[in-house]
Short mmCIF file of C-alpha atoms and ligand atoms in Angstrom, two decimals:
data_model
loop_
_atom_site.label_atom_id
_atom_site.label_comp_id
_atom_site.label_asym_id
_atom_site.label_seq_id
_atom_site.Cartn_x
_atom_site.Cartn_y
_atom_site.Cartn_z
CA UNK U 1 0.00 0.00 0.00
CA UNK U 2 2.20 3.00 -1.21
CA UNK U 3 -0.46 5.81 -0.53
CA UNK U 4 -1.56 4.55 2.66
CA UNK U 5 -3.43 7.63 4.43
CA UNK U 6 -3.29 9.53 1.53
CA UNK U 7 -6.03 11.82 0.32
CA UNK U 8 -5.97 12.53 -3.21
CA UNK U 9 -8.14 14.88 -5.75
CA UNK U 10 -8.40 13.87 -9.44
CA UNK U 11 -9.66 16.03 -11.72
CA UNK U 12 -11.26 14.77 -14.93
CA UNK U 13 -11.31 11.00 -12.77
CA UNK U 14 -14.49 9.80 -15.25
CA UNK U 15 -12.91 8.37 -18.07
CA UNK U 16 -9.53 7.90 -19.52
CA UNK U 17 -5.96 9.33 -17.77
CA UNK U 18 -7.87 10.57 -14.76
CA UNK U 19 -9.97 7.31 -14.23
CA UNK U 20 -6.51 5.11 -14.44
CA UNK U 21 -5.09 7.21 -11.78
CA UNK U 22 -7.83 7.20 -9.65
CA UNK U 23 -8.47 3.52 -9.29
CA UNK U 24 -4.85 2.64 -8.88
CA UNK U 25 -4.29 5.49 -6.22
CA UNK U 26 -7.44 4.01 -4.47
CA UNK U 27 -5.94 0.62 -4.63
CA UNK U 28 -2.64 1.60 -3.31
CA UNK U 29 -4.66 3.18 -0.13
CA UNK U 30 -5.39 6.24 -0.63
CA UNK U 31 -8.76 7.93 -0.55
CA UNK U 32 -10.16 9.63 -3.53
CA UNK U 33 -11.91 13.02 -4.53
CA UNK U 34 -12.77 12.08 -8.19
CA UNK U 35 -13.60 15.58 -10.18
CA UNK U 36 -15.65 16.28 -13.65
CA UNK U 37 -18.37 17.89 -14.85
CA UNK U 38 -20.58 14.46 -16.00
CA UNK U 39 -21.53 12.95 -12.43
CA UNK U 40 -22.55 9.53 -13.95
CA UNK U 41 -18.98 9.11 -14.88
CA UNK U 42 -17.69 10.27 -11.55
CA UNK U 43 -19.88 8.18 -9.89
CA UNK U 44 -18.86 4.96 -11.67
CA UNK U 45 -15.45 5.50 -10.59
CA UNK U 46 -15.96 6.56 -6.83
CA UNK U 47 -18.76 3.37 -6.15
CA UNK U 48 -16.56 0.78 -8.03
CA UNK U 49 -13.51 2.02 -5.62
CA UNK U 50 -16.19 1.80 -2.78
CA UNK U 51 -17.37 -1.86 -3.91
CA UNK U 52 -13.71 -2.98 -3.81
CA UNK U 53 -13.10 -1.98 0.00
CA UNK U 54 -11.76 2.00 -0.90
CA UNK U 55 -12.89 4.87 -0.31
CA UNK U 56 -14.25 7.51 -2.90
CA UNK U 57 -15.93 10.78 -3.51
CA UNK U 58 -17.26 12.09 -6.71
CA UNK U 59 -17.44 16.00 -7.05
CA UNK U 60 -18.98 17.71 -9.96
CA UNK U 61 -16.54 20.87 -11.17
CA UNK U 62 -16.01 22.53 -14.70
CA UNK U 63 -12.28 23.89 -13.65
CA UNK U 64 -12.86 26.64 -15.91
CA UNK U 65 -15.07 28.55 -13.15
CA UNK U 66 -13.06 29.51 -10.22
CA UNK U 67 -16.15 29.21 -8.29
CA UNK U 68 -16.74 25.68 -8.60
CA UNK U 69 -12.38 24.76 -8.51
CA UNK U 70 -12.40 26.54 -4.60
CA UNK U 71 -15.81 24.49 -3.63
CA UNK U 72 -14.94 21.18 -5.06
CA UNK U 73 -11.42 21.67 -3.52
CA UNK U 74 -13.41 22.87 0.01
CA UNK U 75 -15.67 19.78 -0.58
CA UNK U 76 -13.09 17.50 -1.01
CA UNK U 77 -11.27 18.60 2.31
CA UNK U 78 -13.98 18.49 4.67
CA UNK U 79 -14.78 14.91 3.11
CA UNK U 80 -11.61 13.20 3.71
CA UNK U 81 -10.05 15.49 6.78
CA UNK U 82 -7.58 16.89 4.43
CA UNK U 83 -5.57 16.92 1.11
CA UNK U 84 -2.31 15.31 0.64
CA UNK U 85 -1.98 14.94 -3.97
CA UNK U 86 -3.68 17.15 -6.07
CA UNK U 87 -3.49 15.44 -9.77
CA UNK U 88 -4.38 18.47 -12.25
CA UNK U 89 -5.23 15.60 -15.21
CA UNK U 90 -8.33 17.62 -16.16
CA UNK U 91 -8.00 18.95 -19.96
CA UNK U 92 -9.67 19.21 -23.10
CA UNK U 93 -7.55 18.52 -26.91
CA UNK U 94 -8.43 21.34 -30.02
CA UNK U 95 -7.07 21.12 -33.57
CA UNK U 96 -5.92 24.41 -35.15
CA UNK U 97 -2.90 25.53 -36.52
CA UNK U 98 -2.07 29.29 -35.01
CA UNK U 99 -3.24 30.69 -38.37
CA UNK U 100 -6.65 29.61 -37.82
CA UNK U 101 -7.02 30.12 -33.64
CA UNK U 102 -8.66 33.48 -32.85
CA UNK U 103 -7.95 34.92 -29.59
CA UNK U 104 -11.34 33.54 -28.15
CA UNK U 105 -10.46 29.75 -28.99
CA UNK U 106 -7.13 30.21 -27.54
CA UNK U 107 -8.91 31.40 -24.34
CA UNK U 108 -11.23 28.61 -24.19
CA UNK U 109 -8.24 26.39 -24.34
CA UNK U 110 -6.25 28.39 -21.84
CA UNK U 111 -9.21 28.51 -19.54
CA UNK U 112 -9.49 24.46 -19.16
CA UNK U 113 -5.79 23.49 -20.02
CA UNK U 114 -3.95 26.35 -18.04
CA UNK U 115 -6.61 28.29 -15.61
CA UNK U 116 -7.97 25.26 -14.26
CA UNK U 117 -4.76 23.15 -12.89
CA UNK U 118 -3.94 27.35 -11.90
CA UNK U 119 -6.99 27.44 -9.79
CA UNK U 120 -6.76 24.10 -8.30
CA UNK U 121 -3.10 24.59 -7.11
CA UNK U 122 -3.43 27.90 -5.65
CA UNK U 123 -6.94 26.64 -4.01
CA UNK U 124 -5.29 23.39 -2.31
CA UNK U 125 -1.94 25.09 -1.40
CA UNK U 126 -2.93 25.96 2.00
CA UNK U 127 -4.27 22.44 2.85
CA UNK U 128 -1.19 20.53 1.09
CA UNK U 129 1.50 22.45 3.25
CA UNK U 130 -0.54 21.15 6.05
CA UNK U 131 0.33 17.44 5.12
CA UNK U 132 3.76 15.35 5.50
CA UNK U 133 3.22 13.81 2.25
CA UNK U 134 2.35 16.69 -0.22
CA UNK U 135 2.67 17.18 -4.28
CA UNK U 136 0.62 18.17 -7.21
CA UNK U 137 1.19 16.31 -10.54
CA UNK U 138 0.25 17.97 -13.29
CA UNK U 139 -0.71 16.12 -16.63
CA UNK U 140 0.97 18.03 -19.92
CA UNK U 141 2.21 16.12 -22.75
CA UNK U 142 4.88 15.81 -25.03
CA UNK U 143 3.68 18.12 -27.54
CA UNK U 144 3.83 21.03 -24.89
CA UNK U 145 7.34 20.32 -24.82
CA UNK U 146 8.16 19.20 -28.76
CA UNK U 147 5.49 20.85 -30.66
CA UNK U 148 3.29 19.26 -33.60
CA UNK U 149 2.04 21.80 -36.74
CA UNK U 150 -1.80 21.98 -36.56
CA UNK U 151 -2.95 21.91 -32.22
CA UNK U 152 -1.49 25.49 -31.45
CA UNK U 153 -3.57 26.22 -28.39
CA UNK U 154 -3.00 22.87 -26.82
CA UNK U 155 0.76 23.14 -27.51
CA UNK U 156 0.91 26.23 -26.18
CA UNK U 157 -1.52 25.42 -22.61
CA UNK U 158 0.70 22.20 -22.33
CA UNK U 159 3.70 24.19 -22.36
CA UNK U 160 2.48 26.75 -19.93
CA UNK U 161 1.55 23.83 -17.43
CA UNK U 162 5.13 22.94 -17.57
CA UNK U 163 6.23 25.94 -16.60
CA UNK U 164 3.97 26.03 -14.06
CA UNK U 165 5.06 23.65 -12.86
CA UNK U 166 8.85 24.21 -12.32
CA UNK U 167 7.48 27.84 -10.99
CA UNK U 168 5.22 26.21 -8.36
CA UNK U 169 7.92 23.51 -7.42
CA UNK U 170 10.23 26.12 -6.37
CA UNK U 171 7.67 28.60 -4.05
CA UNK U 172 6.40 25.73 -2.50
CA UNK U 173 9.38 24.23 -1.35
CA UNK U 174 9.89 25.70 1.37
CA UNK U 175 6.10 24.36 2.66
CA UNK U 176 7.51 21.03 1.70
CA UNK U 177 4.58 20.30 -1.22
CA UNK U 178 6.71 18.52 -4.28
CA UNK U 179 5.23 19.44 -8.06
CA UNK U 180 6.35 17.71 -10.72
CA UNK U 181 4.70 16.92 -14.25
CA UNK U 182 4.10 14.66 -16.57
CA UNK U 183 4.17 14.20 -20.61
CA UNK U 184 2.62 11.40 -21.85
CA UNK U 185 2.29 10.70 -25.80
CA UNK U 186 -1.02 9.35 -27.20
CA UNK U 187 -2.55 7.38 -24.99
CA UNK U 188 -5.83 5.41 -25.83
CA UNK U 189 -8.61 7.38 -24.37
CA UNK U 190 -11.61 8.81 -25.53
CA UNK U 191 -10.03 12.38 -26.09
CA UNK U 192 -9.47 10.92 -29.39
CA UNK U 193 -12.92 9.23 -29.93
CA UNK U 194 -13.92 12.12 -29.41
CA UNK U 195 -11.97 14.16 -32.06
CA UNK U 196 -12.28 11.33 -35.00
CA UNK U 197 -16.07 10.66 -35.82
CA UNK U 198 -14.87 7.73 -37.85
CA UNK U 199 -13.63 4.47 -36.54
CA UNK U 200 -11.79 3.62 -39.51
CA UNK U 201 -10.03 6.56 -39.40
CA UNK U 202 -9.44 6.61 -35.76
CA UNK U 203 -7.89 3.06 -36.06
CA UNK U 204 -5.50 4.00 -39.33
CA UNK U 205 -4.41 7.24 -36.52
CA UNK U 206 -3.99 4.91 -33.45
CA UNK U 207 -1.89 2.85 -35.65
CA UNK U 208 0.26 5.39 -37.64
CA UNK U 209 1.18 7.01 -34.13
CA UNK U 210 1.61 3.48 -32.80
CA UNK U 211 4.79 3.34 -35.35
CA UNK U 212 5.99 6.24 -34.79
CA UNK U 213 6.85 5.84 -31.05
CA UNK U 214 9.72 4.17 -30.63
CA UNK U 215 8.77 1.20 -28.20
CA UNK U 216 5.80 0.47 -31.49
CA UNK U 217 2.66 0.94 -29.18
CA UNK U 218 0.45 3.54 -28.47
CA UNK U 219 0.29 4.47 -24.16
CA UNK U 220 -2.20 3.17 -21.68
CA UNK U 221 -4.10 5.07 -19.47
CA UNK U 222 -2.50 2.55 -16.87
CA UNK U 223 1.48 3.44 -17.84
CA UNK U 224 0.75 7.10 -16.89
CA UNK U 225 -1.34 6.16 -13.62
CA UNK U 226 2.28 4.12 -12.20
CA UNK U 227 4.53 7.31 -12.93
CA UNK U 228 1.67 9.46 -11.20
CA UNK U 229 1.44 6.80 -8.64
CA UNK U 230 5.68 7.08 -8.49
CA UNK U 231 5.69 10.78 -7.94
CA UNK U 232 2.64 10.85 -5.60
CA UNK U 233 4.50 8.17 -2.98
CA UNK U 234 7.01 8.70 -0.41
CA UNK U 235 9.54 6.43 -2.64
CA UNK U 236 9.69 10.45 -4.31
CA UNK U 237 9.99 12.15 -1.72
CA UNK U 238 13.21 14.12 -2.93
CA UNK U 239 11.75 14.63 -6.56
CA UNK U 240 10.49 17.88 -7.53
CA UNK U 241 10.17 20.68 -10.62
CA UNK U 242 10.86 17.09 -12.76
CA UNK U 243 8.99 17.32 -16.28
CA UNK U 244 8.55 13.24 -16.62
CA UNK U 245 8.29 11.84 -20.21
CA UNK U 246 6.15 8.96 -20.18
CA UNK U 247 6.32 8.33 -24.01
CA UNK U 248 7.22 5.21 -25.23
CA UNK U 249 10.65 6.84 -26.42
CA UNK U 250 8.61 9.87 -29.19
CA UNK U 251 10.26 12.55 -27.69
CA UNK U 252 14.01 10.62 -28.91
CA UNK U 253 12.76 10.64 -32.67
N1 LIG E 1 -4.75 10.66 -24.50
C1 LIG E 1 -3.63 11.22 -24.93
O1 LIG E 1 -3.09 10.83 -26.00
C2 LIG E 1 -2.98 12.31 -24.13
C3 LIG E 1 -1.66 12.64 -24.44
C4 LIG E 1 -1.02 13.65 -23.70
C5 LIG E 1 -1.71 14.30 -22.71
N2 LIG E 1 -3.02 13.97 -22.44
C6 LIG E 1 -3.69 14.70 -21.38
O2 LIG E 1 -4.20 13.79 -20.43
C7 LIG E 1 -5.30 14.38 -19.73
C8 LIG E 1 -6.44 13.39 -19.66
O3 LIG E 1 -6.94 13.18 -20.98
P1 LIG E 1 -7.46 11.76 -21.50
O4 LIG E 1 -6.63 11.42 -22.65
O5 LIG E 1 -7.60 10.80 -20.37
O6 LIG E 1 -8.88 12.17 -22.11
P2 LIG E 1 -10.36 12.11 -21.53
O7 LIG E 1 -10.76 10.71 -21.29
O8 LIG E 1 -11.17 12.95 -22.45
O9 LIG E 1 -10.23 12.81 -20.11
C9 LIG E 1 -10.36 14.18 -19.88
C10 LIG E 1 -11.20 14.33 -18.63
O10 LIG E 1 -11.22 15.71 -18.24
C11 LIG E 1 -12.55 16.06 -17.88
N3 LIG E 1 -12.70 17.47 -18.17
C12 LIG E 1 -12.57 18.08 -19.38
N4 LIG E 1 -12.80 19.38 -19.25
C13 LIG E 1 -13.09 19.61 -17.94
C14 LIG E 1 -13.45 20.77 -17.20
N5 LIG E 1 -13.58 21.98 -17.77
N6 LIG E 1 -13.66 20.65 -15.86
C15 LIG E 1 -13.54 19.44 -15.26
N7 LIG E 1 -13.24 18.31 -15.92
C16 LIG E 1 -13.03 18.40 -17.24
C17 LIG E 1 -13.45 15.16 -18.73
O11 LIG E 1 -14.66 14.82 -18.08
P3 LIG E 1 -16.02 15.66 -18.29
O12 LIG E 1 -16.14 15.91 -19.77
O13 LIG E 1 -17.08 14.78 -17.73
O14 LIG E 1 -15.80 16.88 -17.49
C18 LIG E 1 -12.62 13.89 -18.84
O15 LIG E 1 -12.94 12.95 -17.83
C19 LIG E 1 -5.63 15.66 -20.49
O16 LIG E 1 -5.09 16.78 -19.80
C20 LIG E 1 -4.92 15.49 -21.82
O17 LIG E 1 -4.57 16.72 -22.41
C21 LIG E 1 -3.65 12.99 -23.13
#
């Protein structure tokens, strides 16, 4: 059990990233705020944790209104006693090269990608320098830190988390709260469902970008969940500011 005690939140818990993270963090002991904005999703998640002897919350949040980051944040600490890992996995994925973003798609992107893991941090800060076993892990990517021609926005939001990050990991220091990222590649979840209609063409994509990572697989949402579980666990207790590639080698080609 290597988050024993631990309370976590996980934002965007329903499905994908987020969902991988918070079952194996509830497995490993912890107890889990599971954050979203569907609550049948969140709900799936927090009773199956429940029916297999942990303990689970599900929140409904957009992170895109400050409003509703500081009361799922205030619900999630008077739930569990506390707040020991915040996991800022919450985001949305938009096409565009920069050429065709206007100002007000960029925002939109900013808003969920950027604003919200913003909000969340500076709304559990006071209650994670309260704990002995404190960090945030933000969820970028790899394309926030080697940049693909036609997802400006995201690119740029990913890359913003990142430095974030580093910026965070070194104020809160001194309150002993570790931050630390990672960048995974493409992962099989439904942000990509989403974003191809067809299935044909969603399986020629999944298997193009398949070859092109070096290890010849696409990610699962369950390789991301054991570096977040890493990072969240005492065994890091001297890591921080550490942008983690979980990638299957892309960012070497
Ligand atoms: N899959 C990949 O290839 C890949 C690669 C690199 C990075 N990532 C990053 O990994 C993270 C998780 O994505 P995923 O691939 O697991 O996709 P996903 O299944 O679509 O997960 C995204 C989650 O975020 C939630 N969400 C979106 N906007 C939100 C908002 N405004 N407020 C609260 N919750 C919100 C969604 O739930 P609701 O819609 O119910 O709110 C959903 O559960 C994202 O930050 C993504 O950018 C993914």
């Amino acid at each position: 059990m290597r988050l024993e005690g631990l309370r976590a939140l996980v934002t965007g818990a329903g499905s994908g990233i987020g969902e991988a993270i918070a079952r194996r963090f509830a497995a490993e002991g912890a107890a889990i705020a599971c954050i979203g904005r569907t609550a049948s999703k969140l709900e799936r998640v927090a009773s199956d944790v429940g029916r297999s002897g942990g303990r689970a919350i599900a929140v409904v949040a957009d992170q895109t209104d400050p409003a509703a980051v500081k009361s799922a944040v205030a619900q999630t600490v008077s739930a569990l006693g506390g707040l020991d890992v915040l996991v800022n996995n919450a985001g949305v994925f938009r096409g565009g090269a920069l050429s065709e973003t206007d100002i007000e798609a960029l925002e939109a992107v900013l808003r969920s990608n950027l604003f919200g893991p913003f909000a969340f941090c500076r709304e559990a800060l006071p209650h994670l320098a309260r704990s002995n076993s404190a960090s945030i892990i933000n969820i970028s990517s790899t394309i926030g830190t080697k940049p693909v021609p036609g997802c400006a926005a995201y690119c740029i939001s990913k890359a913003a988390l990142q430095m974030m990050t580093q910026v965070l990991a070194l104020e809160a220091a001194p309150h002993r709260v570790r931050v630390n990222a990672i960048c995974p590649a493409v992962v099989d979840t439904p942000i990509h469902r989403e974003r191809v209609d067809d299935p044909q063409a969603l399986r020629t994509f999944l298997d193009e970008m398949a070859a092109a990572h070096p290890l010849g697989r696409i990610g699962k949402p369950e390789d991301v969940a054991e570096a977040a579980l890493y990072l969240a666990s005492p065994a890091a207790s001297w890591t921080t500011g550490v942008i983690l590639p979980v990638d299957g080698g892309i960012l070497l080609s």
